[in-house]
Coordinates of C-alpha atoms in Angstrom, one line a residue:
M133 CA 0.0 0.0 0.0
P134 CA 1.5 3.4 -1.0
Q135 CA 2.4 5.8 1.8
A136 CA 0.0 8.8 2.0
E137 CA 1.5 12.1 1.0
P138 CA 2.2 14.3 4.0
I139 CA -0.3 17.1 4.6
E140 CA 1.1 20.6 4.0
F141 CA -0.3 23.6 5.8
V142 CA -0.5 26.8 3.8
D143 CA -1.3 30.2 5.3
D144 CA -3.4 32.1 2.8
R145 CA -3.6 35.3 4.9
E146 CA -5.3 37.4 2.2
A147 CA -8.1 34.9 1.9
G148 CA -8.2 34.3 5.6
R149 CA -7.6 30.6 5.3
L150 CA -5.1 28.2 6.8
L151 CA -5.2 25.4 4.3
A152 CA -4.5 21.7 4.8
V153 CA -3.3 20.4 1.4
E154 CA -2.7 16.8 0.5
A155 CA -1.5 15.8 -3.0
G156 CA -2.6 19.2 -4.3
E157 CA -6.1 19.0 -2.8
V158 CA -7.4 21.1 0.0
V159 CA -8.6 18.6 2.6
G160 CA -9.4 21.1 5.4
F161 CA -9.0 24.7 6.5
I162 CA -9.4 27.2 9.3
A163 CA -11.3 30.3 8.3
Y164 CA -9.8 33.2 10.3
F165 CA -9.1 36.9 10.4
A166 CA -6.4 39.1 11.9
L167 CA -7.6 41.8 14.3
A168 CA -7.4 45.0 12.3
Q169 CA -6.2 47.2 15.1
A170 CA -4.3 46.7 18.4
P171 CA -4.5 44.5 20.3
H172 CA -3.5 42.3 17.4
A173 CA -4.5 38.6 17.3
L174 CA -5.4 35.8 14.9
V175 CA -9.1 34.9 15.3
A176 CA -10.2 31.4 14.3
V177 CA -13.9 31.4 13.1
H178 CA -14.4 28.0 11.5
T179 CA -12.5 24.7 11.3
I180 CA -13.6 22.5 8.3
V181 CA -12.4 19.1 7.2
E182 CA -13.7 18.0 3.8
P183 CA -16.0 15.0 3.6
G184 CA -14.0 11.7 3.3
H185 CA -11.0 13.1 5.2
E186 CA -12.5 13.2 8.8
G187 CA -11.0 11.1 11.6
R188 CA -7.4 11.6 10.5
G189 CA -6.4 14.3 12.9
I190 CA -6.5 17.0 10.2
A191 CA -8.6 19.5 12.3
G192 CA -6.4 19.1 15.3
N193 CA -3.2 19.6 13.2
L194 CA -4.8 22.7 11.6
V195 CA -5.5 24.2 15.0
R196 CA -2.0 23.3 16.3
T197 CA -0.4 24.9 13.2
F198 CA -2.6 28.0 13.6
Y199 CA -1.4 28.5 17.2
G200 CA 2.2 28.0 16.0
I201 CA 1.8 30.7 13.4
A202 CA 0.4 33.1 16.0
A203 CA 3.2 32.3 18.4
G204 CA 5.7 33.0 15.7
E205 CA 4.1 36.4 15.1
G206 CA 4.0 37.1 18.8
V207 CA 0.2 37.4 18.9
P208 CA -2.5 35.5 20.7
V209 CA -5.2 33.3 19.2
V210 CA -8.9 33.9 19.8
P211 CA -10.6 30.6 19.1
L212 CA -14.2 31.7 18.3
C213 CA -14.6 28.4 16.4
P214 CA -16.1 25.8 18.7
Y215 CA -13.7 23.1 17.5
A216 CA -10.6 25.4 18.0
A217 CA -11.9 26.4 21.4
S218 CA -12.4 22.8 22.6
W219 CA -8.9 21.9 21.2
A220 CA -7.4 24.7 23.1
V221 CA -9.0 23.5 26.4
K222 CA -7.5 20.1 25.8
H223 CA -4.0 21.4 24.9
P224 CA -3.4 24.3 27.4
D225 CA 0.4 23.9 27.0
E226 CA 0.1 24.7 23.3
A227 CA -2.8 27.1 23.4
P228 CA -2.3 30.1 25.7
V229 CA -5.5 31.8 26.6
A230 CA -6.0 35.2 25.0
P231 CA -6.5 38.2 27.3
D232 CA -10.2 39.2 27.8
E233 CA -9.8 42.5 26.0
V234 CA -8.4 40.7 22.9
V235 CA -11.4 38.3 22.9
A236 CA -13.8 41.3 23.3
A237 CA -12.1 43.1 20.4
A238 CA -12.3 39.9 18.2
K239 CA -16.0 39.4 18.9
A240 CA -16.7 43.1 18.2
Q241 CA -14.8 43.0 14.8
L242 CA -16.6 39.8 13.9
A243 CA -20.0 41.3 14.8
A244 CA -19.3 44.4 12.8
D245 CA -18.2 42.5 9.6
S246 CA -20.2 39.4 8.8
D247 CA -18.0 38.9 5.7
L248 CA -15.4 37.6 8.1
W249 CA -17.3 34.3 8.5

């Protein structure tokens, strides 16, 4: 049986998507936005795994990668997506909690611009 190709994670910041790509096909993504003004943060809105690719750890690896990108940029993650929020609770060592004011700013920006989700 051939070895499955590794999944590559591609940050498409302009589109607001962190993509999970396998053999050239998008198999999952996180829809997100960056807070427009300080306090800066990356805000996860939805985590999607395409049908037929569930149960392979893709969603968890997307969220882990998303937190890694934010850490590399020195900004917190606000997990407004229910999956990302539950993953963060299960992995507190990898998912620092965003300050309350950052969460409030993320919710306000999302409420003001429904195109973000």
